[in-house]
Every structure is written in structure tokens, then in C-alpha cells.
Coordinates of C-alpha atoms and ligand atoms in Angstrom, one line a residue:
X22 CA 91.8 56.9 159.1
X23 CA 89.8 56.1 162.0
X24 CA 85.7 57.9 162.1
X25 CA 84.1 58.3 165.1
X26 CA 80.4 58.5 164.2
X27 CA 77.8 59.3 166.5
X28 CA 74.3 58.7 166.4
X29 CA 72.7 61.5 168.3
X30 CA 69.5 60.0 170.7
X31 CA 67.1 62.9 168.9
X32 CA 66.6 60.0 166.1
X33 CA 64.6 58.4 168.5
X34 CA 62.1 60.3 167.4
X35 CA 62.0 58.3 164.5
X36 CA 64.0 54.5 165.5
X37 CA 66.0 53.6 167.9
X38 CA 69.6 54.8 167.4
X39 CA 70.8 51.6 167.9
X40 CA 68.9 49.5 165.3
X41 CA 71.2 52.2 163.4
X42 CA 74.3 51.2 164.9
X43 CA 74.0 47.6 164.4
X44 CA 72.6 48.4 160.7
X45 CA 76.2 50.5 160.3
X46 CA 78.8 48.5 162.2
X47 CA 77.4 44.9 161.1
X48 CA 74.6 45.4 158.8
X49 CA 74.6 45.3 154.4
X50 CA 75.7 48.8 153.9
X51 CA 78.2 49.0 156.8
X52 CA 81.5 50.5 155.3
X53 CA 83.9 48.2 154.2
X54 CA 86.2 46.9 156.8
X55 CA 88.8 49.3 155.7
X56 CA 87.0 52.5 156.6
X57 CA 87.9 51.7 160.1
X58 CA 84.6 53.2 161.5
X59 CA 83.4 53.6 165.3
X60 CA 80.0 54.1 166.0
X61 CA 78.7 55.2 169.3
X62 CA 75.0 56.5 170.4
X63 CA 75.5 60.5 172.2
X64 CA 73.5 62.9 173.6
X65 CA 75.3 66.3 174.5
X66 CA 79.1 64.5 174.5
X67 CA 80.4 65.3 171.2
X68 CA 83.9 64.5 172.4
X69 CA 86.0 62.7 169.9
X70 CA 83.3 62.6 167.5
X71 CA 83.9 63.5 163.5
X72 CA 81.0 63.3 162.2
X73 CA 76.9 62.7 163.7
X74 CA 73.4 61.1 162.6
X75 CA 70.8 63.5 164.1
X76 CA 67.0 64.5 164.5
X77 CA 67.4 67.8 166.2
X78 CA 70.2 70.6 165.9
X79 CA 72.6 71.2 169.0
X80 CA 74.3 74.2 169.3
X81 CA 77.1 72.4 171.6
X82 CA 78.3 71.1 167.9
X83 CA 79.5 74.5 167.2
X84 CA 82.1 74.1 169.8
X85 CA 83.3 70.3 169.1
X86 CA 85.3 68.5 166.6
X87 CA 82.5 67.4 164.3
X88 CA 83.3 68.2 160.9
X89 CA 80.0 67.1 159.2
X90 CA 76.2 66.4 160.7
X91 CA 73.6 64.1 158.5
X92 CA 70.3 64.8 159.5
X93 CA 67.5 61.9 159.3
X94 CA 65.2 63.6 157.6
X95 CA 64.6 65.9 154.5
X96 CA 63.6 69.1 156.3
X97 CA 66.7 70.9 157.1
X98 CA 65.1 74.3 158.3
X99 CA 66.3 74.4 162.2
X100 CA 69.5 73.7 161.3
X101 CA 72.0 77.4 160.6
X102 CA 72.9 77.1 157.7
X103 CA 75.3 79.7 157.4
X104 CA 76.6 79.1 160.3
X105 CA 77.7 75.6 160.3
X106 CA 79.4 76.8 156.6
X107 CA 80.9 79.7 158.4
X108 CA 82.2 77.2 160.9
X109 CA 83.4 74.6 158.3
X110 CA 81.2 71.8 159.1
X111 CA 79.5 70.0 156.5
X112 CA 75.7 69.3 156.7
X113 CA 73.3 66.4 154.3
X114 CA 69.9 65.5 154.4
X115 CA 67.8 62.5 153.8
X116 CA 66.1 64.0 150.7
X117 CA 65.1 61.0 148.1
X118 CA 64.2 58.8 150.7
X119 CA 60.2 59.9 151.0
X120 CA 58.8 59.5 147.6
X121 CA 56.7 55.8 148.1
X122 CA 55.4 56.9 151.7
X123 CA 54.5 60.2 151.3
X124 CA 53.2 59.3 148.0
X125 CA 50.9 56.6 149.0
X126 CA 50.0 58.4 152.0
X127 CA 48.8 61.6 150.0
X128 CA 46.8 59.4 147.7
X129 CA 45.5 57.8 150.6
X130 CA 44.2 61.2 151.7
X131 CA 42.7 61.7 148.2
X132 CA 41.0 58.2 148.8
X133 CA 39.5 58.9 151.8
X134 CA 38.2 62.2 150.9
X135 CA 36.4 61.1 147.7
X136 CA 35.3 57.7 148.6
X137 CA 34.1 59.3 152.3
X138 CA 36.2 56.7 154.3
X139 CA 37.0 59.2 156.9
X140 CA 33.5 59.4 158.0
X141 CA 32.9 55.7 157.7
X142 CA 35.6 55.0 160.4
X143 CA 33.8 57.6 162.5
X144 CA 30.6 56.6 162.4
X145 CA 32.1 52.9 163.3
X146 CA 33.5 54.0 166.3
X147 CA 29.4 54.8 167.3
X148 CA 28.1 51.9 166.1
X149 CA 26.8 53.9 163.2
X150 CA 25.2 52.8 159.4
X151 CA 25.3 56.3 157.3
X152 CA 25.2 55.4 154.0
X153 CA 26.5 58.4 151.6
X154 CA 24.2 60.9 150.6
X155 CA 23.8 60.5 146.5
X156 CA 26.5 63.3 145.5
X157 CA 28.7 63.2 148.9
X158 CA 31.2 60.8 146.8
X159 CA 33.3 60.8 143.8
X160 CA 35.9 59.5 142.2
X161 CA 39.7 60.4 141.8
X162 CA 39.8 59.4 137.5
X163 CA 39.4 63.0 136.0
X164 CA 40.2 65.0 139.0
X165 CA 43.1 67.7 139.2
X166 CA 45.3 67.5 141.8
X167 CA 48.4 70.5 142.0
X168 CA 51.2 69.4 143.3
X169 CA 53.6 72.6 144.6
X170 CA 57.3 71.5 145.2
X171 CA 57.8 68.8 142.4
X172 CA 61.2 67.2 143.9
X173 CA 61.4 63.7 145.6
X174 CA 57.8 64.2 147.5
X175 CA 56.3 65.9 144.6
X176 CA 57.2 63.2 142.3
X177 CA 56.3 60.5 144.4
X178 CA 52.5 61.9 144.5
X179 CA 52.4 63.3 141.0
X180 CA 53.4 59.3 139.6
X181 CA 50.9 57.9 142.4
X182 CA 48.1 60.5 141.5
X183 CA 48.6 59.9 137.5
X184 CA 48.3 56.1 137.8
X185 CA 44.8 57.0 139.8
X186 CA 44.1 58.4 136.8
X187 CA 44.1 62.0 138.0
X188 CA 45.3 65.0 135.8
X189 CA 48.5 66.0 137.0
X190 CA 50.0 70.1 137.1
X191 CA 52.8 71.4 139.8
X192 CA 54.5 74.1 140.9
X193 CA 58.9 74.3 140.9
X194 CA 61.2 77.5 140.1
X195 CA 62.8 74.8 137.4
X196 CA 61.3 75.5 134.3
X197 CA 61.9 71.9 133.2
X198 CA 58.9 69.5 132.6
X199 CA 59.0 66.6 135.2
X200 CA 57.1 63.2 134.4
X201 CA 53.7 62.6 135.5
X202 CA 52.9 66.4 135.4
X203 CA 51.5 68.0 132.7
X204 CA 52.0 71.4 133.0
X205 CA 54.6 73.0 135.4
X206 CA 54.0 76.8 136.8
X207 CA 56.8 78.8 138.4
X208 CA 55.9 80.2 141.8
X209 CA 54.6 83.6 140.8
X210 CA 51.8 81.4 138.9
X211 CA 51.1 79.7 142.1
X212 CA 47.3 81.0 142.3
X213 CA 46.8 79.8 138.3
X214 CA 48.2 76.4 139.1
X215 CA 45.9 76.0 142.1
X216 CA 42.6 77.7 140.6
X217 CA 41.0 74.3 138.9
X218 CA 42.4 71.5 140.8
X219 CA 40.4 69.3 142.9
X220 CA 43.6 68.7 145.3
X221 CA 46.5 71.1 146.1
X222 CA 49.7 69.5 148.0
X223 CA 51.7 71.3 149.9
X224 CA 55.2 69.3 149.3
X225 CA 58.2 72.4 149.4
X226 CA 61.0 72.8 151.9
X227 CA 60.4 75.4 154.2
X228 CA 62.5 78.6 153.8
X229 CA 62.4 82.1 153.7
X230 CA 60.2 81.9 150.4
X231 CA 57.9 79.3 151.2
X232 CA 57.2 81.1 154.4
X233 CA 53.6 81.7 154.6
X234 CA 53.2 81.1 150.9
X235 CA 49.9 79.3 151.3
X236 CA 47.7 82.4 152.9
X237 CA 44.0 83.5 152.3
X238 CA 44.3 84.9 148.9
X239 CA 45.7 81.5 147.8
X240 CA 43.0 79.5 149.6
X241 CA 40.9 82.2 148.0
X242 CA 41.7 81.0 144.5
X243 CA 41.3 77.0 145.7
X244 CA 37.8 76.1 144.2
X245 CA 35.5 75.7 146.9
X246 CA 35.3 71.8 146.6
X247 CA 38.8 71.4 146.6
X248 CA 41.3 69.9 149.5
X249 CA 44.2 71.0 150.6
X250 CA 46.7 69.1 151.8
X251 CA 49.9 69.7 153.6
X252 CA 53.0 67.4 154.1
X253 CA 55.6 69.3 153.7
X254 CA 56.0 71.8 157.3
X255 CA 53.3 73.8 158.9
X256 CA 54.4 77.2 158.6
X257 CA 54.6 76.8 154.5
X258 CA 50.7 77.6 155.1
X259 CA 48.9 80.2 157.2
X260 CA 47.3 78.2 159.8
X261 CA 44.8 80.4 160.7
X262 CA 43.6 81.8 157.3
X263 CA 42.7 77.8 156.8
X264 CA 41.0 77.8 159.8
X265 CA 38.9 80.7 158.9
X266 CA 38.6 78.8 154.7
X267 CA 37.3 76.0 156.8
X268 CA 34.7 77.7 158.8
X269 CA 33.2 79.5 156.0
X270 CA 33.4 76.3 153.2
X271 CA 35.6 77.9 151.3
X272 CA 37.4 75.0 150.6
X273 CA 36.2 71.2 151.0
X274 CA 38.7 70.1 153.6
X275 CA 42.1 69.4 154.2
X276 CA 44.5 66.7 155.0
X277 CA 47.4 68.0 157.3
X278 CA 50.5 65.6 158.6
X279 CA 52.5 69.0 159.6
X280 CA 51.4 71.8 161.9
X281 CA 53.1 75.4 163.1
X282 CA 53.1 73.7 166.5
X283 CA 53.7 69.9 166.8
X284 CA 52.2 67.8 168.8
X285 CA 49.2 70.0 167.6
X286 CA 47.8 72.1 170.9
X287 CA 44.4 70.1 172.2
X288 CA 42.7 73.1 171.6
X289 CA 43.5 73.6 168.3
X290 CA 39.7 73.9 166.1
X291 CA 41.4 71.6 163.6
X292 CA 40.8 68.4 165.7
X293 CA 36.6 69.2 165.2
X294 CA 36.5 69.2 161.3
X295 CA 34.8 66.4 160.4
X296 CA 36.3 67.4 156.6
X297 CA 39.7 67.9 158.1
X298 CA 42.1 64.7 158.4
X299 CA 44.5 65.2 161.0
X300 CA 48.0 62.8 161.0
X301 CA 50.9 63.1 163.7
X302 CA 53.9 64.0 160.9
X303 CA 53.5 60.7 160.3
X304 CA 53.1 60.4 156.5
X305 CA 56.7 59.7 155.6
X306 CA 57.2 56.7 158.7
X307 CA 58.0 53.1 157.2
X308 CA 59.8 50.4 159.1
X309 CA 62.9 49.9 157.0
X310 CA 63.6 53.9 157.3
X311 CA 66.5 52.7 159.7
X312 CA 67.8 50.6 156.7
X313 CA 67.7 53.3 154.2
X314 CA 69.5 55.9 156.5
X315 CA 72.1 53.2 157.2
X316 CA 72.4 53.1 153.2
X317 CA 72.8 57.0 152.6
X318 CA 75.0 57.0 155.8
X319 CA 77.2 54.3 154.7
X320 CA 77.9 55.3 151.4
X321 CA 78.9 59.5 153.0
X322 CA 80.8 57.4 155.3
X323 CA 83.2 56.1 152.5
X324 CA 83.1 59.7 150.9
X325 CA 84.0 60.9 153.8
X326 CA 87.2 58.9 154.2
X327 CA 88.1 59.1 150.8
X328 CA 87.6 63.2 151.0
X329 CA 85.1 63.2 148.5
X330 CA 81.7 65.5 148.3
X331 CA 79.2 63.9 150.1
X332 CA 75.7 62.4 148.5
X333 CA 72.5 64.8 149.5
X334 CA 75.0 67.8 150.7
X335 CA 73.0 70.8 152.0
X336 CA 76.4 73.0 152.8
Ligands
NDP424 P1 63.3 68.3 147.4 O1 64.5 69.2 147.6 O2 63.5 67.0 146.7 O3 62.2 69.1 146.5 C1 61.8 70.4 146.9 C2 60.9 70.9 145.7 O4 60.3 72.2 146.2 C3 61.6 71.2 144.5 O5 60.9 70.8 143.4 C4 61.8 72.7 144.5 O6 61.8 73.3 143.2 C5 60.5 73.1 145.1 N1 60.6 74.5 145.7 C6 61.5 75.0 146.5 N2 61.2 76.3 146.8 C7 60.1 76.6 146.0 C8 59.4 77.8 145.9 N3 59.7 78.9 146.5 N4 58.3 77.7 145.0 C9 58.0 76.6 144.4 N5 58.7 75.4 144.5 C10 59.7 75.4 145.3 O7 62.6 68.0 148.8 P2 61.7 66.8 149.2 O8 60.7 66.6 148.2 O9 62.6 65.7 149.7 O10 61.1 67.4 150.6 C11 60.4 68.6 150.5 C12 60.0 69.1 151.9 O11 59.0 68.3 152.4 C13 61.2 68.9 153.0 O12 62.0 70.0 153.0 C14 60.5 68.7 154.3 O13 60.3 70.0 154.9 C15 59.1 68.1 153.8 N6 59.0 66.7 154.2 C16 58.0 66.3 155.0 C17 57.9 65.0 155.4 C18 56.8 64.5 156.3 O14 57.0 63.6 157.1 N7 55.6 65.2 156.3 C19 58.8 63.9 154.9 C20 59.8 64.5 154.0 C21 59.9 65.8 153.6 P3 62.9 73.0 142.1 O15 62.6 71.6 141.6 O16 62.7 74.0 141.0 O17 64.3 73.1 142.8

């Protein structure tokens, strides 16, 4: 069996589609030689193509032959669902690949909030010498920090944020206790879990639940030196309502790598905050991510051709 696989040019977004093509036709986890695999970089052609590596969704896949679309990145939540099952194509994401940058770049958010840094790098940019004020610091040992959505970027921060020596609670709809956390709400505890933590992460997929799910009330039960922090998409909190927390110190500050529109609009207020940390849905980037695609790709590839259920398999 011959697969055509295309590499769609939306992962440009992310690397150059083809650093994955070469990683896939010559590199360490290319197929074997006997999965007979062609690999070709599109853009709206999907002619003769079984299967395609994407950023973005393309409706014009609906009408070709491609029976199954990996997506390069964890967030699935353009992408019709019911629709592509209806049509019998198979879809998988690249959850389980953002736990170490995610992680370190959530802690790194702690960091600079409690050691100041974010004003340091400010003020250097003036030629400025502002030494802290006695009690504008502190330190991350002790501190809560609530991690909502406990899954691969969850656990990446709650193991990060533990070794910190930060106390460690989250919120999942599993009622099964997950390392490095030590206690777990469900999500209709969500304003309990958040009401004595220093930090709250946003880190849940967005869907028709987690919609909206960070509003006023909840930034209402954040203590008012607390942070929030969102990497996980910008609609999962009400944009607004945090604008408005923001303006009256209701909460300390935030860190945000995802907005509701991205690039964020120039006149967004969130670019003023001095207490607000602003990062271009960036937190997950590493160089190798082209490498570990090609591995989750690669192995699907073999599943594929062998008609077996394929690794990270959304429908
Ligand atoms: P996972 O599927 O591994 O984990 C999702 C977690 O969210 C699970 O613990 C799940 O609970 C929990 N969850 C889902 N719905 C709810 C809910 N209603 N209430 C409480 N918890 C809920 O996903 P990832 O960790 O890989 O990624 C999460 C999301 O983060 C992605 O969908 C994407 O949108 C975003 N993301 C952002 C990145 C960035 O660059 N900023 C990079 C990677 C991901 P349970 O364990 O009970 O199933």
C-alpha cells in the first residue's frame, strides 16, 4: 500500500513543512521502507492525498480523498468534529507533546511575577535602577498555585510548580488523584479550588464547557494578590471581565500566551499592564517540535498501513 501524505503549508505557522518532510522521508522516525510512503508539501490541492499534517482546518478536505488529518497541535477546537466523523475521516492531535515547554514557561511566569523580573527588563530598556520596594517580592516555596485541566499541560506545570516548592491543587472531571497535586476538585468546585491559591492556570481544551468558564464571579473568588494565567485558548476566559479585575486590583496580574483574537488588536488595554505579561501563543514553541511531530506522525503512519487505531485519535 502506497500513502500519499501531505503536509499542509498552515504548519508554517509553527516550522517549515519541509524540515517535516525530510524528518519523515529520511529522518529517525521515517516509516520503515516497507510502508511505501510519499510525502508532498500542499496548500488547497488535496488530489491524491490519503492522509494530511495541518495547522488550520480546510473545508476543501470534505470533498477529497483524505481519509485522516493530524493536526500539529493539541487544540483541536476549529476543526468539526462531527462532521469529519460523519464524513468518515479520521482526525489526531499532538496532545502529550507540551508538558516541558509549557511547564517551564508557566513557572517562568510564576518567576517573574514574584521575583519582579518583569519590571526589571522594563526599567532596563530606560536605563533605569528601581530597586524593589521591601514587600513588592516573594517567593514561590509555600505558595498555592491551581492548576484547572490536569492532563499533559497540567501535569507538566503541577511537577514544575511542586519541585519549586509550591503547594499543588487542580481541577479535572476525573475523580482520580494525579501526582504532584494534592487535592483534585471537579469542575463544579472550580471557585473552592481557586479561592486560596496564589496562581490559577488556565490549561483545559476549549469546548462547549470550558467556554467562558473563567468569568467575573471566578476572578471574584481569586484572592486579590493572586495571578492568573492562561495557556490554554482565549475564549476559556472572559476577556473583558479580566480587564475590568485588572483595573480595579482585584487580582495581582496575569500572564496570558492566548487571547480571543490573536495577534492581540494594538488597542487592546492589556498591552498597558505593567502587572500583566503578554506572550505571542508562544509558550509551547521549542526547536525540536518538528522532530517530535515527525515521531507521532511516523508511528500513525505505520498504524495507518497496518489498519490499526491511530495514537492521539480525536474521532
Ligand atoms: P489534555 O487532553 O491532555 O488535558 C485536558 C485536561 O483538561 C484534562 O485533565 C481534562 O480533564 C481537563 N478538562 C477538560 N474539560 C474540563 C472541564 N470542563 N473542567 C475541568 N477540566 C476539564 O490536553 P493538553 O493538556 O494537551 O492541552 C490542553 C489545551 O491546552 C489544548 O486543548 C489547547 O487548547 C491548549 N494548549 C495550548 C498551548 C499553547 O501554546 N498555549 C499548547 C498546547 C495546548 P480529565 O483529566 O478529567 O479528562
Amino acid at each position: 500500500m502506497t500513502t500519499h501524505l501531505g503536509i499542509h503549508g498552515s504548519v508554517e505557522r509553527i516550522f517549515p513543512p519541509s524540515l517535516l518532510r525530510s524528518r519523515l522521508v529520511d529522518g529517525d522516525d521515517a516509516p520503515d521502507a516497507d510502508a511505501d510512503l510519499t510525502v508532498s508539501v500542499v496548500d488547497d490541492d488535496f488530489d491524491g492525498i490519503d492522509a494530511l499534517v495541518t495547522f488550520g482546518y480546510d473545508p476543501a478536505v470534505l470533498d477529497s480523498d483524505v481519509e485522516w488529518i493530524h493536526v500539529v497541535r493539541a487544540g483541536y477546537d476549529e476543526f468539526p468534529v462531527e462532521t469529519l466523523r460523519d464524513d468518515g475521516i479520521s482526525l489526531t492531535n499532538s496532545t502529550g507533546l507540551h508538558g516541558a515547554s509549557v511547564g517551564e514557561t508557566t513557572v517562568g511566569y510564576f518567576l517573574q511575577f514574584a521575583r519582579g523580573l518583569h519590571r526589571y527588563r522594563s526599567d532596563q530598556r530606560e536605563k533605569e535602577w528601581n530597586p524593589p520596594a521591601w514587600d513588592e517580592t516573594f517567593t514561590l516555596e509555600g505558595e498555592t498555585v491551581c492548576v484547572v485541566g490536569l492532563g499533559t499541560l497540567g501535569r507538566g506545570i503541577a511537577r514544575r510548580a511542586d519541585a519549586l516548592g509550591m503547594s499543588v491543587v487542580g481541577v479535572r472531571r476525573t475523580p482520580t488523584p494525579v501526582d504532584h497535586v494534592e487535592t483534585r476538585y471537579g469542575p463544579a468546585d472550580l471557585h473552592e479550588a481557586v479561592e486560596d491559591a496564589r496562581f490559577v492556570v488556565l490549561a483545559v481544551p476549549l469546548t462547549d464547557d470550558t467556554e467562558g468558564m473563567f468569568g467575573a464571579v471566578e476572578l471574584d473568588a481569586m484572592r486579590e494578590d493572586a495571578y492568573l494565567v492562561n495557556v490554554a485558548r482565549g475564549p476559556v476566559a472572559d476577556q473583558s471581565a479580566l480587564v475590568s479585575a485588572l483595573r480595579d486590583d482585584a487580582i495581582a496580574g496575569a500572564a496570558l500566551d492566548v487571547f480571543e483574537e490573536e495577534p492581540l488588536p494594538e488597542e487592546s488595554p492589556l498591552w498597558a499592564f505593567e502587572n500583566v505579561v503578554v506572550t505571542p501563543h508562544a509558550s509551547a514553541a521549542r526547536s525540536d517540535y518538528p522532530d517530535r511531530i515527525a515521531e507521532l506522525v511516523g508511528e500513525n503512519v505505520r498504524r495507518f498501513e497496518r489498519g490499526e487505531s491511530l495514537a492521539n485519535q480525536v474521532v
